[in-house]
CSV table of C-alpha atoms in Angstrom, one decimal:
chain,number,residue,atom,x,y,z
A,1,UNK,CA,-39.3,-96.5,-35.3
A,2,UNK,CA,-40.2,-93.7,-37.4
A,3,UNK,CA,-43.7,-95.3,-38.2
A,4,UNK,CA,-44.2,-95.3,-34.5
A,5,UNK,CA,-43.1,-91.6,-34.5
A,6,UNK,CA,-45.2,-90.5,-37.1
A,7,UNK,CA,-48.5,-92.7,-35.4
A,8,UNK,CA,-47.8,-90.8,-31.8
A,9,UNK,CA,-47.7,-87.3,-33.9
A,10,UNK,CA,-51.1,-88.1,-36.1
A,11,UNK,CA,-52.8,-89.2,-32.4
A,12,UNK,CA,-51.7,-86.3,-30.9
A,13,UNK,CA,-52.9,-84.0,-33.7
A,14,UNK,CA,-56.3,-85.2,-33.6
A,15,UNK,CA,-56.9,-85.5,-29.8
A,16,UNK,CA,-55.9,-81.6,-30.2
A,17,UNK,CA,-58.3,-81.0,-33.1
A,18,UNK,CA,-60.8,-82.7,-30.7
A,19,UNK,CA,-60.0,-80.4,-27.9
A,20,UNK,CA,-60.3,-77.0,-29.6
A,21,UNK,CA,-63.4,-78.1,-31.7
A,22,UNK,CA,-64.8,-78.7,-28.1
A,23,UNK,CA,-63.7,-75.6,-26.4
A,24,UNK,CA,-65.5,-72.6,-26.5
A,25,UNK,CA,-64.3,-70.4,-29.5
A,26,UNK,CA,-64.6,-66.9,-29.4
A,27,UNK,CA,-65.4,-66.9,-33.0
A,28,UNK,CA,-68.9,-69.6,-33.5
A,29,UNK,CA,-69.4,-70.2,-30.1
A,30,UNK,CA,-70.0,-73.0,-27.6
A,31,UNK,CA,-73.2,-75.1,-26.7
A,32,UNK,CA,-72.5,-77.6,-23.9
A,33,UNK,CA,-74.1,-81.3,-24.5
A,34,UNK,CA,-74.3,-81.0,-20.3
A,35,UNK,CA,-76.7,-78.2,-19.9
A,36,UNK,CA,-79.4,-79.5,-17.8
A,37,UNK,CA,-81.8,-78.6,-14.8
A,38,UNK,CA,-80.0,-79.3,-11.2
A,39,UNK,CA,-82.5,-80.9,-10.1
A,40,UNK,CA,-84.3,-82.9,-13.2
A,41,UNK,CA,-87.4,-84.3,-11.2
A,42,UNK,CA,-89.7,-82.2,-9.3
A,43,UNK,CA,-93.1,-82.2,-7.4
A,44,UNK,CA,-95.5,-79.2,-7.6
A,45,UNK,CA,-99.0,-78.7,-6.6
A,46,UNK,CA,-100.5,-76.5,-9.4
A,47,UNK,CA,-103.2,-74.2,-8.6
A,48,UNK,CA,-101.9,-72.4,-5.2
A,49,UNK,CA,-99.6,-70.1,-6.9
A,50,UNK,CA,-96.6,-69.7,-9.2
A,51,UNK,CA,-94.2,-72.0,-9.4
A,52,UNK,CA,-90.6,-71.4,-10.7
A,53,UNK,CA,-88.0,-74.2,-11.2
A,54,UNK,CA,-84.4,-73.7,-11.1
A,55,UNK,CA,-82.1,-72.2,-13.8
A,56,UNK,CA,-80.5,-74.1,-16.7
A,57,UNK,CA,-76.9,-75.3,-15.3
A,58,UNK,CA,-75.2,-74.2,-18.7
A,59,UNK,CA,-71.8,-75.8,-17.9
A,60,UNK,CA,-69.6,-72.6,-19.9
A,61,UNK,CA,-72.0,-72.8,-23.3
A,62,UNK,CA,-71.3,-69.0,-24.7
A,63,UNK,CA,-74.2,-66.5,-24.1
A,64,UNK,CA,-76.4,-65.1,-24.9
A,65,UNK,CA,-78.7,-68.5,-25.2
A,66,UNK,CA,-82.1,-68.3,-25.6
A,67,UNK,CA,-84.5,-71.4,-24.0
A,68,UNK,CA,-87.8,-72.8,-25.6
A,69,UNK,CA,-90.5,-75.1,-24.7
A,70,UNK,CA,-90.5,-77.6,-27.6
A,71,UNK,CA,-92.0,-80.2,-26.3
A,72,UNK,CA,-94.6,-81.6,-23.6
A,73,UNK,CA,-95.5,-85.4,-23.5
A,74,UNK,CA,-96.4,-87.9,-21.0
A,75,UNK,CA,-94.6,-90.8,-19.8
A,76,UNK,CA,-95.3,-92.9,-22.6
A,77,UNK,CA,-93.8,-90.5,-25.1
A,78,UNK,CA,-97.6,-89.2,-26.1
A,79,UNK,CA,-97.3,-85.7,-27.6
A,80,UNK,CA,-99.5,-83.1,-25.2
A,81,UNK,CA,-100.8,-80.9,-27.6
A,82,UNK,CA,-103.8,-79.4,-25.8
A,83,UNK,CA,-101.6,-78.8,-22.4
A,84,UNK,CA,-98.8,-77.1,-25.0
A,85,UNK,CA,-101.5,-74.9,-26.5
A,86,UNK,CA,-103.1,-74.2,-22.8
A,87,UNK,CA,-103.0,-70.4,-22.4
A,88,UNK,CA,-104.0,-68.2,-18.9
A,89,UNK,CA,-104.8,-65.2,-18.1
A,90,UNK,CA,-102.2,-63.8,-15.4
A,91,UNK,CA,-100.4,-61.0,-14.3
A,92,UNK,CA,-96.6,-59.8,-14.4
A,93,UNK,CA,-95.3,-57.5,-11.8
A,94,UNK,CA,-93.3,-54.0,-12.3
A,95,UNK,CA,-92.3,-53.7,-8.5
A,96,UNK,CA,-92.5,-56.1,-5.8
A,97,UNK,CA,-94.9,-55.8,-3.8
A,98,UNK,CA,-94.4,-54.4,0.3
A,99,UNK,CA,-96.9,-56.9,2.0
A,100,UNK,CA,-98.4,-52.9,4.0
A,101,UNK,CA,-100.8,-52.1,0.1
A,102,UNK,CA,-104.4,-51.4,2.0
A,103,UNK,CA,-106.4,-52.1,-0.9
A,104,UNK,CA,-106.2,-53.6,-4.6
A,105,UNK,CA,-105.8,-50.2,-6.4
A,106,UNK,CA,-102.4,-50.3,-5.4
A,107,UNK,CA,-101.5,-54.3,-5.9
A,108,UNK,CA,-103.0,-52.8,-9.4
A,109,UNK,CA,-100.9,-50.5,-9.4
A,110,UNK,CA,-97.6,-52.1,-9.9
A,111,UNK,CA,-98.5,-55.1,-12.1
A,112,UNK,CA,-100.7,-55.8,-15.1
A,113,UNK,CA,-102.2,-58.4,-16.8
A,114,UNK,CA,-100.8,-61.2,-19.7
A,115,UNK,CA,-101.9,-63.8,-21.8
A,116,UNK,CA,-99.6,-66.8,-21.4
A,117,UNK,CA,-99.0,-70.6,-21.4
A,118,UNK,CA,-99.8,-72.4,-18.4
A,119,UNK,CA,-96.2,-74.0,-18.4
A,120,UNK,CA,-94.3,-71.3,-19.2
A,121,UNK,CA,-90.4,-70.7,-19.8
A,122,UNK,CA,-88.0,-68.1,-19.3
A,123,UNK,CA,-86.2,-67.9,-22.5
A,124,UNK,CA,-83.0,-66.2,-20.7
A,125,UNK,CA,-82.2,-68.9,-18.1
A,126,UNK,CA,-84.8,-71.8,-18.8
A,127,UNK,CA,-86.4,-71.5,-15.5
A,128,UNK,CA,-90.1,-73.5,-15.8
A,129,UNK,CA,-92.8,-71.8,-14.9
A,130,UNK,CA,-96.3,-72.9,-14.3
A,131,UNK,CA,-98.9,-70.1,-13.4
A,132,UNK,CA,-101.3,-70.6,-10.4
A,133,UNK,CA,-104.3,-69.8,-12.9
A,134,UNK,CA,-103.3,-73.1,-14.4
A,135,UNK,CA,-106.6,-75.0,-12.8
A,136,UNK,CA,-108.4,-76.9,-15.7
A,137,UNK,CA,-108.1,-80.6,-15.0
A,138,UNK,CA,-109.8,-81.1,-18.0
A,139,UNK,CA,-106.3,-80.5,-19.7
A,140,UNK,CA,-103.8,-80.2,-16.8
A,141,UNK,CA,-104.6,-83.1,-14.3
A,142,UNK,CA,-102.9,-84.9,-11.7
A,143,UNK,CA,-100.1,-87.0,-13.3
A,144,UNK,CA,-96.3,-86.9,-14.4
A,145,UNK,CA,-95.1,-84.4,-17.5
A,146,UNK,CA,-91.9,-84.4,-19.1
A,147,UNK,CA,-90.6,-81.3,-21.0
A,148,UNK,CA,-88.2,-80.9,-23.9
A,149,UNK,CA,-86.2,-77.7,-24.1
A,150,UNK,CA,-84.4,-76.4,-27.0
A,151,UNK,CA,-81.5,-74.3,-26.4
A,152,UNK,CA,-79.7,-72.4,-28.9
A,153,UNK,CA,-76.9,-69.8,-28.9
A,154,UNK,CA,-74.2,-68.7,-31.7
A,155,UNK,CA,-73.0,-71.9,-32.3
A,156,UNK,CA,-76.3,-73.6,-33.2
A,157,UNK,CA,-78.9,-75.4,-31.2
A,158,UNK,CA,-80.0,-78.6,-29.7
A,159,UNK,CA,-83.0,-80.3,-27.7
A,160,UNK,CA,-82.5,-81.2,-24.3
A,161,UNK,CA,-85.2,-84.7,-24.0
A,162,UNK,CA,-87.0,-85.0,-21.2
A,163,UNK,CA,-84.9,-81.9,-19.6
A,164,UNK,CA,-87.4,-81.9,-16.7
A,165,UNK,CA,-89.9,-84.0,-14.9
A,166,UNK,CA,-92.6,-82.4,-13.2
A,167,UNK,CA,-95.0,-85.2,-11.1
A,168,UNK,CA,-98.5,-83.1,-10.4
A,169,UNK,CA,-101.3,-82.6,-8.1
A,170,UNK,CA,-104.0,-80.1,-8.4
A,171,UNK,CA,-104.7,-77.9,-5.2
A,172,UNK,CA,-108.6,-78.5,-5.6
A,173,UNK,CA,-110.9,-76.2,-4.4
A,174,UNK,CA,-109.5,-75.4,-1.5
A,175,UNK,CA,-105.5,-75.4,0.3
A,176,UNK,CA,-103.9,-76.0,3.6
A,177,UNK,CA,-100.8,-76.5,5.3
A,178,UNK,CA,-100.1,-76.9,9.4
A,179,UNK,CA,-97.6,-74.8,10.1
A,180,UNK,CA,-97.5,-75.7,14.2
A,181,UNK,CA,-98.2,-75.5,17.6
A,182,UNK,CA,-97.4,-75.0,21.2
A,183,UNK,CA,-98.8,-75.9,24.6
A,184,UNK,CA,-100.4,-78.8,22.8
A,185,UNK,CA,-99.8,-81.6,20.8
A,186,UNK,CA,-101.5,-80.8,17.4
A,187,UNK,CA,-104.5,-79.7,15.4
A,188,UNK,CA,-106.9,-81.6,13.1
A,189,UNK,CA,-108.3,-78.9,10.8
A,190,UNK,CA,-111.1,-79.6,8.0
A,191,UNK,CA,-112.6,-77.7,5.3
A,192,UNK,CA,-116.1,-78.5,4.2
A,193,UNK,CA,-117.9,-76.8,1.5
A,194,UNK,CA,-121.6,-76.9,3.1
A,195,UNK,CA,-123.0,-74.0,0.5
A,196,UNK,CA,-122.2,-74.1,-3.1
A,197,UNK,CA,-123.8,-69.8,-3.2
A,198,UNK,CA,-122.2,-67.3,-1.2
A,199,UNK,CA,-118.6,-65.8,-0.1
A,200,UNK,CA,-118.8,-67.0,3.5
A,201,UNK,CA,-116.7,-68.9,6.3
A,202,UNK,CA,-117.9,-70.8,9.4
A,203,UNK,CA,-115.2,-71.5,11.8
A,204,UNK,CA,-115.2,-73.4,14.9
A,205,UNK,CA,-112.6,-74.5,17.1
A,206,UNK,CA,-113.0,-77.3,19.1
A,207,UNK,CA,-112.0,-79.5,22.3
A,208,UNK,CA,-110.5,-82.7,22.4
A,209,UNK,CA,-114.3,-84.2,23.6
A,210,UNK,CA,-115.7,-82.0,20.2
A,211,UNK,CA,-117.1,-79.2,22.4
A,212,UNK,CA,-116.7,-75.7,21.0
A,213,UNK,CA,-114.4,-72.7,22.4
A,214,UNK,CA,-116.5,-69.6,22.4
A,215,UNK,CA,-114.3,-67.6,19.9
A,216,UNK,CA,-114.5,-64.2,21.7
A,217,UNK,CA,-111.8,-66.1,23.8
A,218,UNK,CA,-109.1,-66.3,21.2
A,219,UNK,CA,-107.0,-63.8,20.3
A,220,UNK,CA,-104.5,-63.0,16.9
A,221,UNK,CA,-100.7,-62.7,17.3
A,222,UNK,CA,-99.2,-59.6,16.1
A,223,UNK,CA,-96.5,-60.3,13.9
A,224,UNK,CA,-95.9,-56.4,13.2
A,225,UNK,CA,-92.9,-56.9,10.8
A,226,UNK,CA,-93.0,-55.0,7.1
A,227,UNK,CA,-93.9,-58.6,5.8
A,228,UNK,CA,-96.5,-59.1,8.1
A,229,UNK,CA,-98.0,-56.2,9.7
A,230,UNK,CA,-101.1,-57.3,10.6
A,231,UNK,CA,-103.2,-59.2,13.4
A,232,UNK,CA,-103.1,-63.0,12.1
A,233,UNK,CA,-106.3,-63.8,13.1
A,234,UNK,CA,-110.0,-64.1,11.4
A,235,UNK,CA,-110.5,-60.7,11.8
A,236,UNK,CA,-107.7,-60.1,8.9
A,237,UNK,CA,-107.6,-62.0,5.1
A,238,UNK,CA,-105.1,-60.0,4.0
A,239,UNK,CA,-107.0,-57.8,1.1
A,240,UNK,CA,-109.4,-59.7,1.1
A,241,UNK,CA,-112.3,-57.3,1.8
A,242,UNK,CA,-114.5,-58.7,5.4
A,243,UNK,CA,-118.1,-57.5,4.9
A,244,UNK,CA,-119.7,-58.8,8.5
A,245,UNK,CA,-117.8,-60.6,11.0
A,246,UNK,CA,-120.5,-62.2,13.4
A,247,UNK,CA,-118.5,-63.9,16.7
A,248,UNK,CA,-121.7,-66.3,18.3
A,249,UNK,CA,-120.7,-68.7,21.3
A,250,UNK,CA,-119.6,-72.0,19.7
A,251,UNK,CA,-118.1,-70.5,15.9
A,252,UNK,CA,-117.4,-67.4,13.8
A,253,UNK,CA,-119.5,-66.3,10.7
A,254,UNK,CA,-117.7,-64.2,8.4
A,255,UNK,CA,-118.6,-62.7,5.1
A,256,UNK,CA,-116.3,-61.2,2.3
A,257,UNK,CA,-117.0,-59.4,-0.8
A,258,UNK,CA,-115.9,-62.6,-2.6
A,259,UNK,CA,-113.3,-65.5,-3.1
A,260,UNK,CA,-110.8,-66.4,-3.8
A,261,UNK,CA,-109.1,-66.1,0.0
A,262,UNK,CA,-106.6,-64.7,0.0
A,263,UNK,CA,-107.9,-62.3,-3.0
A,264,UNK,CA,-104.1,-62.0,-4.2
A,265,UNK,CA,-101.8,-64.6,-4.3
A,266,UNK,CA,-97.7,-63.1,-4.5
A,267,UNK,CA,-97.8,-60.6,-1.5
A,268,UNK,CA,-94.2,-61.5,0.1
A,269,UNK,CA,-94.5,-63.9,2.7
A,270,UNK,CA,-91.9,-63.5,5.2
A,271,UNK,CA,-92.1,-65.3,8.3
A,272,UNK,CA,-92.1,-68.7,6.6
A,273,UNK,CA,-96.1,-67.8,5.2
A,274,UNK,CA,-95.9,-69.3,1.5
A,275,UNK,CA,-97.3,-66.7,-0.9
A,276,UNK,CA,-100.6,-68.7,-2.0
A,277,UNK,CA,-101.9,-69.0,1.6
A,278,UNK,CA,-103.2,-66.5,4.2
A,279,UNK,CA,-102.1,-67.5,7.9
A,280,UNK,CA,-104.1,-67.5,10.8
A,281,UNK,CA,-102.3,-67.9,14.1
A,282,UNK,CA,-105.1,-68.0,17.6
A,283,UNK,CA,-104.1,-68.4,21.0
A,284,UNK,CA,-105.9,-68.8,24.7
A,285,UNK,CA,-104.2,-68.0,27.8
A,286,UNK,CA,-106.2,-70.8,30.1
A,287,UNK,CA,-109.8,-70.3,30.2
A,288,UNK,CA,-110.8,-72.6,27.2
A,289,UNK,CA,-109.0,-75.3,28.2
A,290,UNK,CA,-106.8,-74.6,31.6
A,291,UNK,CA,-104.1,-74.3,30.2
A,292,UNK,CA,-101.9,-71.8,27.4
A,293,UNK,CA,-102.6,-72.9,24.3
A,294,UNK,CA,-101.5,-71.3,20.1
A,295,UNK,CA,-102.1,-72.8,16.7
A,296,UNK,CA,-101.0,-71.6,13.5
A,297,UNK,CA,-101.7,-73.0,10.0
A,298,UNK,CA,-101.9,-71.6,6.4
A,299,UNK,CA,-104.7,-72.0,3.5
A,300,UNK,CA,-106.5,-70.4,0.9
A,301,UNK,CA,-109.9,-71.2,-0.9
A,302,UNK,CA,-110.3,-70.7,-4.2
A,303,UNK,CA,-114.4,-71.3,-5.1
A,304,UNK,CA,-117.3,-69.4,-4.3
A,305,UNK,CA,-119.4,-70.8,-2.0
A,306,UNK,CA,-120.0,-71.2,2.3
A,307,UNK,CA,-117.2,-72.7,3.9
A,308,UNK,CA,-117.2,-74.8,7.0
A,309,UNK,CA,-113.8,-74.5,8.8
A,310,UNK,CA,-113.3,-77.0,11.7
A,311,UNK,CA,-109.9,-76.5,13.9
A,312,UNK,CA,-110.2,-79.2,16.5
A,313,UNK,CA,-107.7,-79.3,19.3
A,314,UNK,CA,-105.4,-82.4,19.9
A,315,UNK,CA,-103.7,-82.0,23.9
């Protein structure tokens, strides 16, 4: 009976030596074997802006704790060494910006620029970030990366394997998004590079039978909001600078001092407008095709060049 005593007593002694080696101590500190990303798997398309993942969950590990990038390989294991060593040139930001700045001398203002990685990490938190300058598909194509993080705090440090999975897709020379529509059913819009000189766009809107709506007969919702104060249609790209705007029967011409479009990516977006893009939002009363019709959609070019821009009407 004693023997059994003195069994129960030794257990108990070590499950408590367990416990409080566990714990976090005061004295060297805790580093959780449970830290990881919320969500572990995620989807980006790189070259239309920042992207930011979410924070390191750090289940109680004692801070400060400092995150790293130690490691990115593909799905085979295979050690990315040019993509690790892939630096941009972008810029960080001392003030947000008010979305009302009426040229870039005041965007330039408030940030300036750094030299960084194109998959970058915030060593407080562990947020992943990839920079919208990241666009050379020589070293950062389409495909699926895995990222190793080291953490370390006062109690020592470990490396979190394949911490995050980020599946990619370059935004290519040009983006878009539909954003929506009322009075009709939809839109098909195209983009077409036609020119590979030249900062220009040619827009036509079209009829369901391909005819085109004389442009002089759509107009640009006013959001007025301190997000968006200003006319959403072609006569506005944000900062971007509009050297001639030419309006003929059957499409718009318009020229800008260069590309990309919009010329800064990061303005706040408000009204669901994602930061990358510049939104456009037409409508017609009746007279272009008998009835009340409004589009709205999102996109940004990034090349040089003469773009053909086709928004053809679906009712």
């Amino acid at each position: 009976m004693k023997k059994i005593f003195k069994t129960k007593v030794a257990i108990l002694l070590l499950l408590m030596a367990f416990f409080v080696s566990c714990k976090k101590n005061d004295t060297t500190g805790f580093l959780s074997p449970a830290i990881k990303y919320p969500n572990p798997s995620v989807t980006v398309i790189t070259g239309r802006g920042l992207y930011t993942s979410s924070a390191l969950a750090t289940d109680e590990s004692t801070k400060p704790l400092e995150f790293s990038i130690e490691a990115i390989h593909d799905e085979s294991g295979k050690l990315l060494t040019d993509l690790m060593n892939y630096k941009v040139d972008t810029y960080f930001w001392t003030a947000t910006p008010t979305g009302l700045e009426k040229d870039l001398s005041q965007i330039d203002a408030i940030r300036y620029k750094v030299r960084r990685p194109a998959i970058d990490i915030k060593p407080e938190n562990g947020q992943i970030l990839i920079y919208g300058e990241a666009t050379d598909v020589n070293i950062f194509p389409k495909g699926v990366y895995l990222i190793d993080v080291k953490v370390k705090n006062s109690s020592g440090e470990q490396v979190l394997k394949n911490a995050l999975r980020i599946t990619t897709t370059p935004a290519g020379p040009y983006s878009y998004q539909f954003s929506g529509v009322d009075g009709i059913d939809g839109i098909d819009v195209t983009f077409t590079k036609v020119q590979s000189t030249g900062n220009k766009l040619i827009v036509r809107t079209l009829r369901k039978d391909g005819t085109a709506i004389d442009p002089k007969t759509l107009l640009g919702y006013e959001y007025g909001t301190a997000a968006n104060p200003n006319l959403k249609d072609w006569h506005n790209l944000g900062l971007q600078k509009i050297t001639s705007y030419t309006e003929f029967s059957d499409r718009l011409e318009i020229e800008v001092a260069g590309m990309p479009i919009p010329v800064i990516g990061g303005l706040p977006a408000g009204q669901g407008i994602p930061i990358w893009g510049q939104r456009i939002d037409m409508y017609n009363n009746s007279s272009a095709i008998g009835k009340y019709f409004n589009y709205w959609f999102d996109f940004a070019i990034f090349e040089t060049g003469t773009w053909e821009i086709v928004v053809k009407l679906k009712y």
